[in-house]
Coordinates of C-alpha atoms in Angstrom, one line a residue:
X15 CA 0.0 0.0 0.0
X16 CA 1.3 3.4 -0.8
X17 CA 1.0 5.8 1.6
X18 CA 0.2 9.3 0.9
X19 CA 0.6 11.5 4.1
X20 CA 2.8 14.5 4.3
X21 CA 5.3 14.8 6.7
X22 CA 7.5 17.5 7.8
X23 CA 11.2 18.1 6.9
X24 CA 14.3 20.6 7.8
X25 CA 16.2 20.8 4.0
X26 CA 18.2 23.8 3.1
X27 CA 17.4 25.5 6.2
X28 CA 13.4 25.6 5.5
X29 CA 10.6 23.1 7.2
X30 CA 8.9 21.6 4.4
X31 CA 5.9 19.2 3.7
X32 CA 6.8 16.1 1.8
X33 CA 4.8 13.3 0.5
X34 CA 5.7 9.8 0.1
X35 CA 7.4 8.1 -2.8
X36 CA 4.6 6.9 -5.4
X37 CA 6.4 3.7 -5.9
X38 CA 7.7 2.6 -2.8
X39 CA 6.5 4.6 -0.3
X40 CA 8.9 6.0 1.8
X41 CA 8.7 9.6 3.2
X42 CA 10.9 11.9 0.3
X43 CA 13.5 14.1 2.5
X44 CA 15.6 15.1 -0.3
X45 CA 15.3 17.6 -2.8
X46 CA 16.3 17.2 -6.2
X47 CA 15.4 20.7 -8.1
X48 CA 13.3 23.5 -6.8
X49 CA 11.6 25.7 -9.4
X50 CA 9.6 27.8 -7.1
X51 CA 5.6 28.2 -8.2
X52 CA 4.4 27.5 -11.9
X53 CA 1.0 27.4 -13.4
X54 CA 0.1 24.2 -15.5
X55 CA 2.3 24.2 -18.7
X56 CA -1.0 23.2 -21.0
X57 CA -3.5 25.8 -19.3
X58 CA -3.4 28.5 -22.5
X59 CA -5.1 32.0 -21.3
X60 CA -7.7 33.1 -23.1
X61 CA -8.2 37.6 -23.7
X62 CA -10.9 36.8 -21.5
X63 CA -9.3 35.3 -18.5
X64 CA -6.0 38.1 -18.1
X65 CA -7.6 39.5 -15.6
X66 CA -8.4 36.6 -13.7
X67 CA -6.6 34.8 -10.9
X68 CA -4.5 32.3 -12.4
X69 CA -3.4 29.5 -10.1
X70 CA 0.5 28.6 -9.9
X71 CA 1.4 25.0 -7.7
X72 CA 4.9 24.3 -6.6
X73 CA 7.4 22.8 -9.3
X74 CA 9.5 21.1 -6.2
X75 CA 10.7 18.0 -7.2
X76 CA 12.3 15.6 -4.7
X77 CA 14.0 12.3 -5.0
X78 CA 13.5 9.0 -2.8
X79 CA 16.6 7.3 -1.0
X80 CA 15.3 4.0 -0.9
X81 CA 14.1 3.5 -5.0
X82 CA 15.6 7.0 -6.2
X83 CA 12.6 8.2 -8.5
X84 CA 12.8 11.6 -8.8
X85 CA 9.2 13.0 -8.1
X86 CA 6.9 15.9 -8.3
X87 CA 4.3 15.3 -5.6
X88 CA 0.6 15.3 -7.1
X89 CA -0.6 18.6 -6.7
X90 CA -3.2 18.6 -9.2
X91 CA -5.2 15.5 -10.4
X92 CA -4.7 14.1 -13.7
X93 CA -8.3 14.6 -14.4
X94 CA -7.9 18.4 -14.5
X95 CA -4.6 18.4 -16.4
X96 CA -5.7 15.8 -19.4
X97 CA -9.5 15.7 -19.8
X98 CA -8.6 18.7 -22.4
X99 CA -5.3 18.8 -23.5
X100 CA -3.8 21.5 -25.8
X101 CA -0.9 19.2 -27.0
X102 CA -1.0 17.4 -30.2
X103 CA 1.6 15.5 -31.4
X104 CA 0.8 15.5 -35.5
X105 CA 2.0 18.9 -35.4
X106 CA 5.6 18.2 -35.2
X107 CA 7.2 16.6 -38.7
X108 CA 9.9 15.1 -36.7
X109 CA 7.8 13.1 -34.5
X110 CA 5.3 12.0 -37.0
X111 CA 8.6 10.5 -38.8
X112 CA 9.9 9.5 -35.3
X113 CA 6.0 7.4 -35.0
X114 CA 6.6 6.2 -38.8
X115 CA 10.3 5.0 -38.5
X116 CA 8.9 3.2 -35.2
X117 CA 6.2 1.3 -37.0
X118 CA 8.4 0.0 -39.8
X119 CA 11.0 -1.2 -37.1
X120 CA 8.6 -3.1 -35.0
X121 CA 6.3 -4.8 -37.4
X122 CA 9.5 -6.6 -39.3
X123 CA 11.1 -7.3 -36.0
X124 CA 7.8 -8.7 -34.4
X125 CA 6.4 -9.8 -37.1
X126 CA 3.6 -7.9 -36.6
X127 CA 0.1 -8.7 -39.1
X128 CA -3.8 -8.5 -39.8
X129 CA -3.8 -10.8 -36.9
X130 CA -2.1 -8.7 -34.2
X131 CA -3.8 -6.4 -31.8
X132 CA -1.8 -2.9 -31.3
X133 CA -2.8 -0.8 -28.4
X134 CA -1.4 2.5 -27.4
X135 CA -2.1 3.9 -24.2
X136 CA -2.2 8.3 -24.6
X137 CA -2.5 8.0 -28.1
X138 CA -3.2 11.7 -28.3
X139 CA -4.5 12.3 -31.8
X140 CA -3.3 8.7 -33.7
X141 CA 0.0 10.2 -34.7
X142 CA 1.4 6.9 -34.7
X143 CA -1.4 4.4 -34.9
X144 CA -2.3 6.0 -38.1
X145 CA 1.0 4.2 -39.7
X146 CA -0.4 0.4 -38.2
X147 CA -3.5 1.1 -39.6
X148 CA -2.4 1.6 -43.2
X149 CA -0.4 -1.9 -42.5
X150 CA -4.1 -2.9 -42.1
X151 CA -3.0 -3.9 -38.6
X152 CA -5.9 -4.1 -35.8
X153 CA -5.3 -0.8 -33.6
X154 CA -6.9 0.8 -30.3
X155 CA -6.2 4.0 -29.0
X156 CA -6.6 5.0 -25.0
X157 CA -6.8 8.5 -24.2
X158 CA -8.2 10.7 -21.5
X159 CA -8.4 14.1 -23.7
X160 CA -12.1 13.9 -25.2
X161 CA -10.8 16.7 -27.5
X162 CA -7.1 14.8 -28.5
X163 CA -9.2 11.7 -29.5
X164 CA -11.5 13.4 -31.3
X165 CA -9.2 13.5 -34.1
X166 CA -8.1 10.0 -33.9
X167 CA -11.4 9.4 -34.2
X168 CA -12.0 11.0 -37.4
X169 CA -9.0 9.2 -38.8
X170 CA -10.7 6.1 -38.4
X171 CA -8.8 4.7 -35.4
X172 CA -10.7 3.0 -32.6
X173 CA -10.3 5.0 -29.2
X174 CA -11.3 4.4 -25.8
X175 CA -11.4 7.8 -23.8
X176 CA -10.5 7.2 -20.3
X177 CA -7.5 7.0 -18.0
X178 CA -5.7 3.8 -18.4
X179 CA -4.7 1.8 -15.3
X180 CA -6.2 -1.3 -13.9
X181 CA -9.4 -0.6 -14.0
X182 CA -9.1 0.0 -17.7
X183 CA -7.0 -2.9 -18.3
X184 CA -9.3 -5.5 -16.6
X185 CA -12.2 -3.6 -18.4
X186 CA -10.6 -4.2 -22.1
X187 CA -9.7 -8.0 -21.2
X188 CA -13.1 -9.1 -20.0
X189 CA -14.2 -7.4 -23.6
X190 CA -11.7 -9.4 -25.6
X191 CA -9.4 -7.1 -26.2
X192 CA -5.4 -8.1 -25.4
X193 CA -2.3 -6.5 -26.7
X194 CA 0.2 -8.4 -28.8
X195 CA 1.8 -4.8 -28.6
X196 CA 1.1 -2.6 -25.9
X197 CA 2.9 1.0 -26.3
X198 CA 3.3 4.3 -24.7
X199 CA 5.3 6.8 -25.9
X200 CA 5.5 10.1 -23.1
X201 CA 2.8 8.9 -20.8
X202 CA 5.0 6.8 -18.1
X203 CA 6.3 9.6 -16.8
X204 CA 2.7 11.5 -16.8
X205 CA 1.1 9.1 -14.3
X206 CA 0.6 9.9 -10.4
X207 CA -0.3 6.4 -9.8
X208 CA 2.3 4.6 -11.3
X209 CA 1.7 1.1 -9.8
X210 CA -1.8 1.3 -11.0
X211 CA -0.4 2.2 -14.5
X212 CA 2.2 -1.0 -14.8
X213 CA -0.1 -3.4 -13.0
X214 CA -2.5 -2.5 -15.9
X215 CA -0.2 -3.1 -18.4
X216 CA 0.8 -6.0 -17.2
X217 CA -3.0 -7.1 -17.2
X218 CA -3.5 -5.6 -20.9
X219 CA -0.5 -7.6 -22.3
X220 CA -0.9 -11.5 -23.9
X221 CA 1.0 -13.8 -22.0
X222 CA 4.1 -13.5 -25.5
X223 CA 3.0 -10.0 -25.9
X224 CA 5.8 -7.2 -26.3
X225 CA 5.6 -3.5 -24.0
X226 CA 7.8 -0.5 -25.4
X227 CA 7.4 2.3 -23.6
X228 CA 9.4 5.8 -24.5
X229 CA 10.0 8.8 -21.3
X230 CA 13.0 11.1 -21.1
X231 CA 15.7 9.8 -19.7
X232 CA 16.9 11.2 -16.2
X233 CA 20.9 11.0 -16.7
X234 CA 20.6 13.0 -20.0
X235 CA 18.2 15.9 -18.0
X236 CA 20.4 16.0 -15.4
X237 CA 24.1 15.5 -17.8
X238 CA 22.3 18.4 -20.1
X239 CA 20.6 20.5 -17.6
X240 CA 17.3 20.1 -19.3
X241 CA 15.2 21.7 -16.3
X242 CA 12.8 23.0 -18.3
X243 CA 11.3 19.6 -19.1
X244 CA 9.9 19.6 -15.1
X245 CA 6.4 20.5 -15.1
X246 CA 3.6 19.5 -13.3
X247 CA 2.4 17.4 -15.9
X248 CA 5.6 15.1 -15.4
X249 CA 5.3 13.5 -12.0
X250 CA 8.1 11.0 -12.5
X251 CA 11.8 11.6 -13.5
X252 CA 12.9 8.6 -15.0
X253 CA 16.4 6.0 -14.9
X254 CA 16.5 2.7 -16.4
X255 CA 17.5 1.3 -13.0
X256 CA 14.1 3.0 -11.1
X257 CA 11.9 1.4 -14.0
X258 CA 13.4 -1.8 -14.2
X259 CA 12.6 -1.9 -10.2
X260 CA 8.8 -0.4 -11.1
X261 CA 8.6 -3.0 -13.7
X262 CA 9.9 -6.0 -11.9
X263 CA 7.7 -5.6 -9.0
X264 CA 4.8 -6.0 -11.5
X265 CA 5.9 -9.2 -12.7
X266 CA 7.2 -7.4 -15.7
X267 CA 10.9 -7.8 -17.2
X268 CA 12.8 -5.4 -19.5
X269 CA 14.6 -7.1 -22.1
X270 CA 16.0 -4.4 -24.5
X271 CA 16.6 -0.9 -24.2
X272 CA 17.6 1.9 -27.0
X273 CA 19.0 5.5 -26.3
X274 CA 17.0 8.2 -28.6
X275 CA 17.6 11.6 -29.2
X276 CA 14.2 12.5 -29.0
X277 CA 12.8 14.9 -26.5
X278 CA 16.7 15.8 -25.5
X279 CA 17.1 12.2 -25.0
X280 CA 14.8 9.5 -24.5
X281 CA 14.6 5.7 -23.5
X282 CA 12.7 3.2 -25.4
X283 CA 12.3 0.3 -23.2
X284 CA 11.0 -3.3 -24.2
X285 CA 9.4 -5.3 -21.7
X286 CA 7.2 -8.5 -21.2
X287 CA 5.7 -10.9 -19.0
X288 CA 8.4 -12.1 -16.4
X289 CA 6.6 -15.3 -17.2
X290 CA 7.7 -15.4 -20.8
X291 CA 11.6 -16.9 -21.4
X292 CA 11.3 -16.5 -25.2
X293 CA 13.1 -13.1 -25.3
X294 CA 16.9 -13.0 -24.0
X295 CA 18.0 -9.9 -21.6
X296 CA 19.8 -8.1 -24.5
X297 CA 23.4 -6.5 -23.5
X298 CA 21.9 -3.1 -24.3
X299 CA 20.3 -3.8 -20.6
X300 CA 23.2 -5.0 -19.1
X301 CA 25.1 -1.8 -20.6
X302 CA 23.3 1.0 -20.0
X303 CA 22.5 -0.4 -16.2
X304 CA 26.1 -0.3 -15.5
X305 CA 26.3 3.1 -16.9
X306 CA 23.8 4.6 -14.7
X307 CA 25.6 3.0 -11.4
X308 CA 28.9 4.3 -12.8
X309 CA 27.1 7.8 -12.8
X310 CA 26.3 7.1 -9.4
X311 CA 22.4 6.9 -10.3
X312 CA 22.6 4.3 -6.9
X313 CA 24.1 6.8 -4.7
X314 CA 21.6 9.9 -3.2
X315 CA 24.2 12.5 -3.1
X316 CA 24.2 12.2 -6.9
X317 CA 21.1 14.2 -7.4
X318 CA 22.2 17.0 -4.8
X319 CA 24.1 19.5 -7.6
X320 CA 21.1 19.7 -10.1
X321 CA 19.9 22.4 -8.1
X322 CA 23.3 25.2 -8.7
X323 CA 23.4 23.9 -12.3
X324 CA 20.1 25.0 -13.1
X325 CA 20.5 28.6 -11.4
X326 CA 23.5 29.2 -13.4
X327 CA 21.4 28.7 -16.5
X328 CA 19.0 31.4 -15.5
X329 CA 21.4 34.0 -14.7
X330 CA 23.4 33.0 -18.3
X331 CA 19.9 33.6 -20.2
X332 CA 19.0 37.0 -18.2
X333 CA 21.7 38.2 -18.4
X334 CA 21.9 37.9 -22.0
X335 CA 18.3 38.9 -22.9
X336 CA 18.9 42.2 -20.8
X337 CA 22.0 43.1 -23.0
X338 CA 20.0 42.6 -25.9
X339 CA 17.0 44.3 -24.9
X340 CA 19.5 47.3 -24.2
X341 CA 21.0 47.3 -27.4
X342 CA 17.5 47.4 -28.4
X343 CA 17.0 44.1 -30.3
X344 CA 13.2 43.1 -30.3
X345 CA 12.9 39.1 -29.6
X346 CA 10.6 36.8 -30.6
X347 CA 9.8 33.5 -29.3
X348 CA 9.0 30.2 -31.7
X349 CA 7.0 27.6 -30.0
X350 CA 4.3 27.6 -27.2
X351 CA 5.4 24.2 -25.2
X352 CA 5.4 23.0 -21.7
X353 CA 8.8 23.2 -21.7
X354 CA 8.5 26.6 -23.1
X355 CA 6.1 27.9 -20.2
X356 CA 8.6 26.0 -17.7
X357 CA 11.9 28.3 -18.7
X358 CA 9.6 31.5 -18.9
X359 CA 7.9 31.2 -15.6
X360 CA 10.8 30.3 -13.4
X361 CA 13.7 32.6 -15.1
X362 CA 10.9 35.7 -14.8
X363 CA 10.8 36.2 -18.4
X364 CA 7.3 37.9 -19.6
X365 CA 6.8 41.0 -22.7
X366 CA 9.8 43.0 -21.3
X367 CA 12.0 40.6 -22.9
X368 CA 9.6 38.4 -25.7
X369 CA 7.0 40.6 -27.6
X370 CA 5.4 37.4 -28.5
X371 CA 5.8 33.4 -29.5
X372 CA 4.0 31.5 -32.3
X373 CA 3.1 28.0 -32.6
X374 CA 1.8 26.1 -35.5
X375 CA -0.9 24.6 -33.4
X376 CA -4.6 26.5 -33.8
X377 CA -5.6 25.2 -30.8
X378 CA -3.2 27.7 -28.6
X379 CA -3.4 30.6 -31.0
X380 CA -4.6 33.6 -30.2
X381 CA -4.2 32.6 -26.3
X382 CA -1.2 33.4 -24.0
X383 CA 1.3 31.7 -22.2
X384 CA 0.3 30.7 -18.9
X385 CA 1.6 32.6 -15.8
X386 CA 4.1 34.9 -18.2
X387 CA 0.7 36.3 -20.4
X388 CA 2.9 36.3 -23.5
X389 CA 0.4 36.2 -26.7
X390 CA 0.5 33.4 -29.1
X391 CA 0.8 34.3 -32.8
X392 CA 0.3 32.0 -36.4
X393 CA 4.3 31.5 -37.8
X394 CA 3.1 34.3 -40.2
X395 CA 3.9 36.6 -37.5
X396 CA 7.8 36.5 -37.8
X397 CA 7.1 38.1 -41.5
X398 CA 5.6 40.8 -40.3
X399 CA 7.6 42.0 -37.5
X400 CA 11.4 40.6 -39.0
X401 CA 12.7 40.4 -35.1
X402 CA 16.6 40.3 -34.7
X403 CA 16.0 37.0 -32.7
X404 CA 14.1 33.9 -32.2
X405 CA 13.9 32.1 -29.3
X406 CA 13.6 29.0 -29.6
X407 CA 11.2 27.4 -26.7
X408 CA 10.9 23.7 -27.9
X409 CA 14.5 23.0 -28.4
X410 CA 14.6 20.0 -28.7
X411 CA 13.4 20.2 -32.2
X412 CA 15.7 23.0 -32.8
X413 CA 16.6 21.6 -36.2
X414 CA 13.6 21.4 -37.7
X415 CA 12.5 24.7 -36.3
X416 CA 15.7 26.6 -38.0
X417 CA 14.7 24.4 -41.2
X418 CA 11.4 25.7 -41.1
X419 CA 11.9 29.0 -40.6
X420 CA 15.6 29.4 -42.7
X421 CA 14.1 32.9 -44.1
X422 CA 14.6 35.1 -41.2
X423 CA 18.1 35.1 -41.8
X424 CA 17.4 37.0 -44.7
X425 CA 16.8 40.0 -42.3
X426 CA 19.6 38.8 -40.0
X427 CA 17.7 37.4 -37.5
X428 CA 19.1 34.8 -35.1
X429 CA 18.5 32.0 -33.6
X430 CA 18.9 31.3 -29.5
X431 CA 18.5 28.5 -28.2
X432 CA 18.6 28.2 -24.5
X433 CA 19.4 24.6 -23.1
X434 CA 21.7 23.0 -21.8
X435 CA 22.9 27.1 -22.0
X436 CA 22.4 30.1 -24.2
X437 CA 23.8 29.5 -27.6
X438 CA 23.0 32.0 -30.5
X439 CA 22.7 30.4 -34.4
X440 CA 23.2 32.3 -37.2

């Protein structure tokens, strides 16, 4: 049983309230990163609501001795975060190649056909089942956002809109429905109750059936000080050694493991029944475990420095953006992500610095960034205005931004680009 009290605790010289670890349950004492108060990444301002209070939660993320998952305690429910969700993935060329590359490599090495049954859990708006579907492969789609699934719905692919945990997963089975392939790509890190999540996985899976499940990976936030990617919506703050420990106590093993670049750097993890000995532990496993220890991903006082690093990075970025701003460059931003909102709201940057940001996405359009108020623009906007730089919020896809928008430099614009520090592109 997990518990879920808070207790008190002396760190850095202040009392504060801690909760318990999700997984294992011990009391959290340690800090791991403290971002000070945020408002949800994905909760766009309308004109109407500027002059309303906007709520901001704690971005305090802590770390657990015993199982070291590094944790943002559940300060708003899932419910209130996803049942609308302003993020959808089909709007990002790289990933819908990322989805496509994905279903090619699985189907030949599976041996995947009109026989199979593919299920994703968060399948936002069937970005990737899309490409099983034209393999005339059997698909399902889970996912909470009524408005995400929507548009999965109109392409034709089954979805199921509700939460997914074991509940859900008992619910599918009893209706016939198993998973030959079970994936989720960004969602294991998105779950408060994470035992609820893998035990229903483990009860959605066939007894031979394959798991692969893509997250960030903690040693590249913390080796590339990608602090921006904390936000509430991201409870958990994932190693290969904490999952294989989530997954194991589930009666689930992971046998294979590859490193992406994805999302600053990412984890795809295979996993099946503990039950099933016709997949070998590949050395990719044995590897990258070894790395992490090495890293001292076992060892608590590992995940004390994160903290400095990240302060350094704000001053590096201020500092910067003021010298600009006095040499009276106008700045622009490009994007409107969580990450985005994450960076703005902690480093104290609002319209004194960024006249604006545009996204491709109609949905946040014509809305403003929460907590910072910054409006949200069509791309067209750069045209118009021909700012002298772009800042570049969803760095991660930094190259296909710069791509994308390779005409500003007929003007001289620049491009900055702000983790793991301020660099400037030309």
């Amino acid at each position: 049983m997990i518990k879920t009290t808070l207790e008190s605790y002396v760190d850095n010289g202040k009392t504060l309230n801690r909760g318990c670890c999700r997984f294992c349950g011990v009391a959290l004492k340690h800090t791991f990163v403290d971002l000070g108060m945020s408002p949800l990444c994905e909760s766009y301002v309308s004109l109407e609501q500027l002059n309303q209070m906007e709520p901001f939660y704690p971005l305090h993320v802590c770390v657990c001795d015993r199982c070291f998952l590094v944790q943002l305690q559940e300060y708003v429910s899932p419910q209130d975060i996803f049942s609308e969700y302003a993020y959808f993935s089909s709007y990002s060329d790289s990933w819908l190649q990322h989805a496509k590359n994905y279903t090619e490599k699985v189907i030949a090495q599976f041996g995947l056909h009109a026989s199979s049954q593919v299920v994703e859990i968060a399948s936002n708006d069937g970005y990737l089942l899309q490409y099983f579907l034209e393999k005339n492969i059997p698909v399902l789609g889970i996912e909470p956002a009524a408005n995400v699934a929507e548009v999965a719905i109109k392409k034709g692919i089954s979805t199921v809109v509700k939460f997914f945990g074991k509940s859900t997963a008992s619910e599918l089975v009893a209706s016939g429905k198993q998973a030959d392939l079970l994936i989720g790509n960004n969602v294991l890190a998105h779950v408060p109750d994470i035992n609820d999540f893998v035990g229903g996985a483990k009860i959605l899976l066939k007894p031979q059936g394959i798991i692969t499940m893509e997250f960030p990976h903690l040693m590249r936030l913390i080796e590339e000080n990608q602090f921006d990617t904390i936000y509430h919506e991201h409870f958990s703050y994932l190693s290969l050694l904490t999952v294989e420990k989530i997954f194991a106590h589930h009666g689930l093993t992971i046998f294979d493991v590859e490193e992406l670049s994805t999302h600053g750097g990412s984890l795809r993890i295979y996993a099946k029944q503990a039950e099933d000995t016709s997949k070998p532990i590949s050395p990719r496993v044995i590897e990258l475990r070894a790395k992490e220890e090495a890293a001292g991903f076992t060892n608590i006082k590992n995940y004390f420095s994160f903290g400095e690093k990240v302060k350094e990075t704000k001053f590096k970025l201020l500092e910067f953006l003021i010298l600009a701003k006095r040499q009276g460059k106008t700045i622009a931003g490009y994007g409107a992500p969580g990450k985005g909102n994450t960076l703005l709201n902690y480093c104290g940057i609002r319209e004194d610095f960024i006249d604006y940001t545009v996204d491709r996405n109609p949905y946040k359009q014509g809305k403003f960034l929460p907590g910072t108020h910054i409006p949200i623009f069509h791309p067209d906007k750069i045209r118009e205005t021909k700012p002298d730089y772009l800042l570049i919020l969803p760095w991660n896809l930094k190259n296909e931004i710069m791509s994308q928008m390779a005409f500003v430099r007929d003007w001289g614009c620049k491009f900055i680009v702000p983790i793991p520090e301020v660099n400037v592109y030309s």
